[in-house]
XYZ file of C-alpha atoms in Angstrom:
565
model
C 0.156 -0.448 -0.220
C 1.094 3.638 -1.038
C 1.926 6.101 1.565
C -1.597 7.880 0.107
C -3.509 4.502 -0.099
C -1.998 4.976 4.176
C -3.340 8.166 4.460
C -6.175 7.670 3.280
C -7.199 3.826 5.391
C -5.464 6.279 8.865
C -8.129 9.449 7.976
C -10.976 6.671 7.446
C -10.661 4.887 10.384
C -10.115 8.658 12.418
C -13.632 9.764 10.930
C -15.518 6.121 11.974
C -13.793 6.247 15.233
C -15.582 9.718 15.247
C -18.723 9.500 13.665
C -22.693 7.912 15.094
C -22.982 7.560 10.974
C -21.374 5.151 7.809
C -19.271 7.420 5.733
C -19.311 6.068 1.728
C -16.052 7.428 0.956
C -14.374 6.719 -2.880
C -11.154 7.609 -3.347
C -10.630 9.806 -6.755
C -6.752 10.618 -6.048
C -6.429 8.123 -9.132
C -8.102 11.191 -12.108
C -6.434 11.793 -14.438
C -3.106 11.912 -14.319
C -3.440 15.010 -18.060
C -5.131 17.388 -15.967
C -2.540 18.344 -14.013
C -0.199 21.295 -15.014
C 1.918 22.650 -12.616
C 1.033 26.292 -11.356
C 3.081 28.794 -9.186
C 2.037 30.192 -5.593
C 3.844 33.085 -3.275
C 1.582 31.238 -0.261
C 2.148 28.178 1.592
C -0.363 26.537 -0.801
C -0.229 22.816 -2.512
C 0.430 23.222 -5.887
C -3.441 22.662 -8.233
C -4.234 22.786 -11.590
C -5.282 24.291 -14.245
C -8.714 22.885 -13.355
C -8.868 24.306 -10.155
C -7.734 27.349 -10.979
C -10.676 28.030 -13.186
C -13.093 26.225 -10.777
C -11.766 27.789 -7.987
C -10.986 25.559 -4.748
C -13.088 26.884 -1.583
C -11.938 24.659 0.738
C -11.143 26.563 4.051
C -7.376 27.752 3.655
C -4.125 26.500 6.409
C -3.936 28.118 10.214
C -0.621 30.162 9.623
C 0.635 31.276 12.930
C 0.748 34.950 14.045
C 4.372 35.585 11.840
C 2.873 33.307 8.656
C 0.401 35.997 9.193
C 2.466 38.751 8.876
C 4.615 37.061 6.131
C 1.664 36.072 4.053
C 0.164 39.573 4.279
C 2.938 40.962 2.912
C 2.035 38.918 -0.056
C -1.469 39.422 -0.910
C -1.034 42.004 -2.988
C 0.917 39.411 -5.040
C -0.952 36.592 -5.604
C -3.420 35.988 -8.515
C -7.361 35.368 -6.722
C -9.136 32.351 -7.633
C -11.841 32.579 -10.043
C -15.625 30.779 -8.768
C -16.252 27.112 -10.138
C -17.480 27.209 -12.913
C -17.653 22.929 -13.517
C -21.610 21.925 -13.326
C -21.031 18.561 -10.474
C -21.260 21.963 -7.894
C -24.813 22.040 -9.167
C -25.072 18.556 -7.110
C -22.210 19.108 -4.902
C -20.584 20.582 -1.872
C -17.930 20.711 0.462
C -17.718 19.393 4.256
C -15.915 18.348 7.230
C -15.419 15.001 8.589
C -13.496 13.647 11.533
C -11.409 15.368 14.098
C -9.029 16.060 11.671
C -11.654 18.283 9.380
C -11.195 16.605 6.106
C -12.627 18.205 3.587
C -15.331 16.407 1.393
C -17.449 16.169 -1.421
C -20.812 15.178 -0.094
C -23.915 14.631 -2.954
C -26.616 16.932 -2.208
C -28.749 14.124 -3.213
C -27.255 10.695 -1.457
C -24.984 12.771 0.357
C -22.121 9.950 -0.757
C -18.387 11.728 -0.116
C -15.648 11.641 -2.414
C -12.153 12.855 -0.640
C -10.654 15.078 -1.929
C -7.661 15.461 -3.822
C -4.049 17.166 -4.076
C -4.835 17.960 -7.630
C -8.251 19.022 -6.980
C -10.003 17.116 -10.257
C -13.866 17.005 -10.344
C -14.368 14.138 -13.409
C -15.861 12.081 -10.621
C -18.423 13.942 -9.305
C -19.271 14.088 -12.855
C -19.531 10.253 -13.237
C -21.295 9.993 -10.483
C -23.745 12.956 -11.120
C -24.737 11.482 -14.113
C -25.629 8.079 -12.849
C -26.947 9.226 -9.327
C -30.053 7.299 -8.850
C -31.549 9.319 -6.073
C -30.760 12.628 -8.535
C -32.536 11.108 -11.745
C -35.445 10.142 -9.520
C -35.789 13.500 -8.266
C -35.659 14.921 -12.270
C -38.278 11.958 -13.493
C -40.556 13.597 -10.923
C -40.099 17.397 -11.608
C -40.065 16.443 -15.296
C -43.397 14.620 -14.415
C -45.121 17.738 -12.474
C -44.057 20.532 -14.620
C -47.393 22.865 -15.030
C -47.989 26.537 -15.685
C -47.752 29.097 -12.881
C -50.822 31.175 -12.130
C -49.650 33.889 -9.931
C -52.077 34.388 -7.429
C -53.184 38.454 -6.263
C -51.669 39.354 -3.587
C -54.379 39.512 -0.840
C -54.813 36.449 -2.210
C -55.509 33.924 1.322
C -53.413 31.416 2.689
C -56.323 29.076 2.111
C -56.825 29.100 -1.619
C -56.780 26.708 -4.199
C -53.449 25.233 -5.325
C -52.143 27.896 -7.614
C -51.046 25.176 -10.486
C -52.807 24.841 -13.513
C -52.513 22.869 -16.782
C -52.944 25.842 -18.704
C -56.659 24.193 -19.843
C -59.971 25.778 -19.873
C -62.767 23.484 -18.255
C -66.196 24.730 -17.379
C -66.899 22.050 -15.485
C -64.056 23.219 -12.940
C -65.227 26.667 -13.060
C -69.228 25.665 -12.629
C -67.696 24.403 -9.599
C -66.074 28.053 -8.431
C -69.199 29.671 -9.945
C -71.338 27.748 -6.666
C -68.555 28.346 -4.793
C -68.581 32.228 -4.762
C -72.278 32.507 -4.959
C -72.392 30.192 -1.650
C -69.608 32.256 -0.187
C -71.019 35.602 -0.727
C -74.530 34.303 -0.789
C -75.483 35.674 -4.188
C -78.488 34.948 -5.646
C -78.657 32.094 -8.729
C -79.558 34.351 -10.661
C -76.380 36.234 -10.545
C -75.047 33.775 -13.327
C -77.432 34.968 -15.754
C -76.514 38.577 -15.257
C -75.386 40.749 -18.588
C -71.905 41.722 -16.530
C -71.071 38.834 -15.417
C -71.012 37.152 -18.153
C -69.543 40.062 -20.809
C -66.857 39.792 -17.607
C -66.047 36.376 -18.392
C -65.731 36.151 -22.123
C -63.209 38.604 -21.048
C -60.827 37.385 -19.659
C -61.869 33.156 -20.795
C -62.762 33.619 -24.915
C -64.181 29.614 -24.065
C -66.839 30.747 -21.021
C -70.419 29.639 -21.648
C -73.697 31.297 -19.816
C -74.497 29.522 -17.246
C -78.428 29.395 -15.931
C -79.720 30.081 -12.519
C -81.243 26.504 -12.715
C -77.237 24.840 -13.240
C -76.200 26.995 -11.043
C -78.800 25.885 -8.303
C -77.889 21.891 -8.856
C -73.860 22.775 -8.728
C -74.509 25.162 -5.497
C -77.010 21.425 -4.022
C -73.781 19.049 -5.413
C -70.968 21.689 -3.023
C -73.395 21.328 -0.190
C -73.426 17.599 -0.417
C -69.996 17.454 -0.753
C -68.907 19.626 1.789
C -70.946 17.763 3.741
C -69.276 14.089 2.888
C -65.909 15.817 3.849
C -67.534 17.174 7.737
C -68.549 13.859 8.013
C -66.273 12.411 7.520
C -64.378 14.314 10.253
C -66.885 13.800 12.975
C -65.857 10.426 12.268
C -63.151 10.175 13.481
C -64.169 12.833 16.593
C -64.484 10.950 20.379
C -66.841 14.170 22.120
C -68.329 16.726 20.856
C -70.477 18.950 22.669
C -73.761 21.617 20.925
C -74.816 24.549 20.979
C -77.889 25.747 20.457
C -80.326 28.937 19.967
C -83.321 30.097 17.239
C -83.271 33.409 15.881
C -85.812 35.234 13.345
C -85.248 35.673 10.140
C -86.282 39.850 9.230
C -86.479 39.301 5.925
C -88.314 35.965 5.388
C -89.966 36.217 8.907
C -88.917 31.922 9.050
C -87.745 31.503 12.568
C -84.722 29.400 12.524
C -83.092 26.830 14.463
C -78.872 26.826 14.448
C -77.383 23.533 15.789
C -73.306 24.055 16.342
C -70.788 21.556 16.875
C -67.649 22.453 19.359
C -64.699 19.756 19.812
C -60.825 19.038 20.154
C -59.193 18.113 17.262
C -55.755 15.760 17.270
C -53.894 18.277 17.935
C -55.496 20.101 20.763
C -56.838 22.555 18.524
C -60.564 23.639 19.035
C -63.092 23.484 16.057
C -66.634 24.843 15.679
C -68.948 23.618 13.124
C -72.229 24.529 12.296
C -74.341 21.900 11.623
C -77.724 22.395 10.832
C -80.132 25.254 10.148
C -83.901 23.726 11.250
C -86.837 25.323 10.520
C -89.214 25.223 13.960
C -92.418 26.087 13.534
C -94.997 28.164 16.356
C -95.433 27.472 19.382
C -91.667 25.597 19.445
C -93.207 23.373 21.983
C -90.147 21.405 24.685
C -90.220 18.014 22.036
C -89.809 19.428 19.103
C -86.187 21.292 20.223
C -85.615 18.184 21.418
C -86.697 16.205 18.432
C -84.865 18.461 15.825
C -81.529 18.167 17.972
C -81.599 14.647 18.115
C -82.182 13.908 14.250
C -78.795 16.618 13.582
C -77.054 13.757 16.078
C -78.246 10.829 13.411
C -78.119 12.587 10.358
C -74.315 13.327 11.636
C -73.509 9.415 13.022
C -72.380 12.065 16.796
C -76.072 10.391 18.889
C -73.098 8.616 20.791
C -70.413 11.139 21.560
C -72.049 14.115 22.960
C -70.864 15.401 25.801
C -72.966 18.343 26.135
C -75.533 20.443 25.296
C -75.562 24.371 25.595
C -78.801 26.019 25.529
C -80.005 29.766 26.138
C -82.715 29.735 29.708
C -85.825 29.576 28.060
C -88.283 27.678 29.744
C -89.059 24.975 26.290
C -85.186 24.453 25.873
C -85.410 23.106 30.050
C -87.945 20.650 28.312
C -85.992 19.828 25.608
C -83.057 19.095 27.629
C -85.213 16.614 29.828
C -85.838 14.608 26.916
C -82.396 14.399 25.413
C -81.032 13.518 29.029
C -83.455 10.822 29.607
C -82.544 9.176 25.332
C -78.805 9.431 26.118
C -78.886 8.330 29.903
C -80.859 4.443 28.259
C -78.109 4.242 26.053
C -75.098 4.578 29.142
C -73.382 7.283 26.950
C -73.466 10.604 28.672
C -70.512 11.503 31.111
C -70.435 11.973 34.877
C -74.173 10.445 34.211
C -75.677 13.404 32.009
C -74.897 15.585 34.861
C -72.921 18.151 32.460
C -74.808 17.784 30.293
C -77.155 20.726 30.259
C -75.745 23.545 30.261
C -76.699 26.838 30.621
C -75.215 30.166 28.907
C -73.272 32.517 30.492
C -73.567 35.294 28.498
C -77.684 34.663 27.942
C -77.951 34.988 32.062
C -75.551 37.929 32.481
C -78.176 39.773 29.416
C -80.897 38.411 31.745
C -79.343 40.490 35.099
C -78.453 43.934 32.942
C -81.739 43.789 31.495
C -83.534 43.883 34.865
C -80.834 46.806 36.422
C -81.188 48.873 32.583
C -85.343 49.044 32.902
C -84.487 50.905 36.105
C -83.760 54.289 33.587
C -85.692 52.841 30.823
C -87.268 56.409 30.091
C -83.354 57.567 30.675
C -81.838 55.600 28.445
C -84.264 56.411 25.994
C -84.063 60.561 26.073
C -79.978 59.726 25.338
C -80.735 56.998 22.880
C -83.059 60.463 21.218
C -80.531 63.119 22.151
C -77.380 61.355 20.131
C -79.641 60.629 17.043
C -81.189 64.150 17.124
C -77.240 64.998 17.776
C -76.247 62.880 14.324
C -78.695 63.708 12.496
C -77.460 65.490 9.875
C -73.588 67.808 9.003
C -74.965 71.436 10.627
C -75.851 69.621 14.332
C -72.426 68.019 14.785
C -71.078 71.168 13.970
C -72.782 72.869 16.777
C -72.047 69.561 18.783
C -68.196 69.687 17.706
C -68.357 73.268 18.282
C -69.699 72.711 22.370
C -67.207 69.407 22.979
C -63.551 72.000 21.016
C -65.035 75.319 23.701
C -64.962 72.314 26.580
C -61.363 70.823 25.551
C -62.504 67.473 25.666
C -60.246 64.147 23.707
C -63.408 62.571 23.308
C -65.625 63.877 19.249
C -68.138 61.205 18.367
C -71.424 59.694 19.994
C -72.256 56.518 18.952
C -75.057 54.424 18.258
C -76.289 50.944 20.677
C -77.790 48.301 19.174
C -81.310 47.995 21.455
C -81.989 44.016 21.444
C -77.656 44.349 23.301
C -76.826 45.408 26.415
C -73.658 45.396 25.944
C -74.079 48.270 23.281
C -76.451 50.981 25.053
C -73.705 50.081 28.169
C -70.953 52.072 25.767
C -73.315 54.324 24.691
C -74.126 55.495 28.542
C -70.495 54.932 28.932
C -70.231 57.159 26.085
C -72.331 60.219 25.957
C -71.985 60.854 29.908
C -68.428 62.202 28.707
C -70.666 64.725 27.339
C -73.101 64.827 29.665
C -71.649 68.964 30.208
C -72.442 70.072 26.198
C -75.501 68.533 26.074
C -76.695 71.220 28.003
C -75.425 73.757 25.888
C -76.360 72.510 23.148
C -79.257 72.814 24.419
C -79.639 76.721 23.619
C -78.624 77.203 20.272
C -80.431 74.358 19.674
C -84.157 75.034 20.198
C -85.656 71.871 18.851
C -83.852 69.689 21.139
C -86.551 69.299 23.741
C -85.166 66.364 25.870
C -82.044 67.015 27.081
C -80.914 64.846 29.627
C -80.969 66.651 33.469
C -78.249 66.481 36.277
C -80.305 63.810 38.360
C -80.246 61.602 34.978
C -76.692 62.100 34.072
C -75.971 61.438 37.821
C -77.904 58.197 38.023
C -76.712 57.074 34.863
C -73.030 57.201 36.514
C -73.882 54.692 39.643
C -75.559 52.307 36.250
C -72.242 52.089 34.731
C -70.346 52.226 37.379
C -72.224 48.558 38.047
C -72.104 47.479 34.422
C -68.740 48.247 33.897
C -68.153 44.531 35.645
C -70.590 42.825 33.689
C -68.716 44.109 30.734
C -66.090 43.344 32.005
C -66.863 40.004 33.112
C -68.550 39.212 29.361
C -65.985 40.560 27.712
C -63.678 37.840 29.285
C -65.836 35.063 28.944
C -67.070 35.507 25.446
C -62.730 35.272 24.222
C -62.083 32.442 20.410
C -58.664 33.102 20.446
C -57.576 31.273 24.426
C -59.828 28.796 26.047
C -62.855 30.651 28.430
C -63.958 27.917 30.276
C -61.123 28.511 32.925
C -62.670 31.905 33.498
C -66.294 31.224 34.328
C -66.428 30.505 37.916
C -63.944 33.585 39.301
C -66.207 36.653 36.685
C -69.355 35.571 38.548
C -67.354 35.543 41.894
C -66.847 38.538 41.301
C -70.358 39.721 39.677
C -71.622 37.805 43.113
C -69.906 40.042 45.312
C -70.352 43.117 43.844
C -73.804 42.646 43.988
C -73.889 41.730 47.922
C -71.335 44.766 48.576
C -74.033 47.560 46.611
C -77.399 45.376 47.996
C -77.325 47.840 50.832
C -76.805 51.137 49.365
C -77.952 54.529 50.621
C -79.332 55.541 47.601
C -82.961 54.045 47.383
C -82.363 53.479 43.001
C -79.547 52.184 43.411
C -79.857 49.282 46.509
C -83.900 48.852 44.546
C -81.710 47.874 41.000
C -78.993 45.689 42.382
C -82.271 43.511 45.055
C -83.921 42.807 40.987
C -80.508 41.967 39.689
C -79.597 39.271 43.014
C -82.890 37.656 42.245
C -81.881 36.773 39.266
C -78.550 35.148 39.975
C -79.930 33.040 42.597
C -82.415 32.149 40.500
C -79.983 30.340 37.655
C -76.669 30.490 39.832
C -78.050 29.637 43.686
C -77.630 25.932 43.085
C -73.766 24.152 42.515
C -72.775 24.655 38.889
C -70.929 21.623 38.519
C -69.545 22.681 35.095
C -67.990 25.650 35.961
C -66.275 24.500 38.429
C -64.651 21.647 37.232
C -63.451 23.107 34.788
C -62.186 25.832 36.841
C -60.436 22.925 39.157
C -58.472 21.762 35.843
C -57.127 24.381 35.753
C -53.474 23.980 36.934
C -52.871 27.199 38.637
C -55.874 26.816 41.004
C -56.884 23.774 41.449
C -59.402 23.204 44.309
C -57.692 26.224 45.965
C -59.785 27.942 44.048
C -63.437 26.430 44.628
C -62.193 26.975 48.026
C -61.760 30.169 48.312
C -65.033 31.285 45.632
C -67.828 29.182 46.741
C -67.865 30.825 50.714
C -68.603 34.371 48.567
C -70.949 32.389 46.391
C -73.198 30.367 48.226
C -74.793 30.448 51.863
C -72.691 29.080 55.064
C -75.204 26.612 54.927
C -74.404 25.141 52.055
C -71.171 25.662 50.541
C -69.522 22.405 52.902
C -71.797 20.064 50.333
C -71.618 21.575 46.903
C -67.483 20.967 47.327
C -68.637 17.921 48.325
C -70.570 17.097 45.515
C -68.117 18.718 43.138
C -65.484 16.446 44.379
C -67.039 13.147 43.821
C -68.745 14.468 40.442
C -64.294 15.043 39.560
C -64.072 11.758 41.369
C -67.505 9.781 38.592
C -65.133 11.707 35.806
C -61.272 10.296 36.964
C -62.774 6.404 36.958
C -64.930 6.644 33.943
């Protein structure tokens, strides 16, 4: 064995001793001798070939001592600069250092085969491997098979858009499907596809476009619905437990009453998912039995009747009847957790709404005057200018009055809180506008200020428990405890007006939260920051002293039952 072979063997041994994975090393020292041409070098580098000079060897420079560095600096100006690599081999190879000696090898980017660098720096062996590398050839075949035309999207296109690659051929069937999805997405009428402007626009962009009738578009929309329904059914078949929420409302234009059913579950990636499962037409008088039948039929349709965990509803009496019927049905199949103790969940936001509406009933006339005042000021540009001049004279930071939605108490609270900041402006506006006759009095503003101090706690609680970007179930108990503490502290207020309002709210609180709420308590305990300490702290503030320990034991037993199951 010659000296170079011994060096390679020694280097390979050192590499294997310090590496955890095998290294495929091919000795290329026996390259083409005709490619070697000596050249002069003023540094300490080894002699290289002309090909090395053309390709530009990128091996790391040899570390020099301080004295060599000083001497080398004087020669840098006279040394010949190396050119960039031009060989095709370097498209698929890169230099890597192996072993404790930092020996440089050329590694294939596809199969990770390593070739030892030679003194001459030839690339013949690299080119031969590049030509025959099986993984490189396999990738080339895949790229050629998938080569398609790129269709660049708009700058504001969403990340969940359809595939941006297409074959370049016009497909009318695909366009019909996209038109149906567009109609469903934006709730357009089916007849929009028959409009001349729409078809003219499509013809301009796609001469092969064929006009679609409203009947065809309706059929396409039903096909899209059935396709998405099958996809959702397949997704729900993998879900272990699912919770439902349901509510009823009336269509403003069609005067038809609907019940919507929404499913909530946690997927395999521990992400909260939500899907609307059905819109059900429930004709009046909507008895509880009819609601229960509609919910159960929806469960059967989706195949989730044995996976129901909880059902959340508002506090209407017909919902109570419906949930009792459903609980009895599911209990016979023994598919409810904790023997159905957690099945019926009352909507906390709806309870808060009922409590606040009782409180606001004490100042209905004042709310009417303030709402009318806001509408009066914002009705014309001239009135807004007069109001704005007064605000500027008083140097108030606020500038705009806001409207409220009569059916949303939190919107009414925001209107009152905003109008309260302009309480000094309205009397001055009355002096400038003779037709303004419903200005609230100073006493009215004092009542609004006291009411807003109480409603602010409810407003904060509603925003916290209605969040959608974070878990909320563990936050309910603390907010309910904060509200109960507030009501207890203001129940004996010196002002008879506040006292009467608070007592009304306390009666509603005791009606719905007077009994121990297992779901709310267990969710708070499962928060690792709280555990059992949270009910030991909150229960004495929420329940009478003689019920505290019994409720704590009730929650503890429910936890044991869940763990046993």
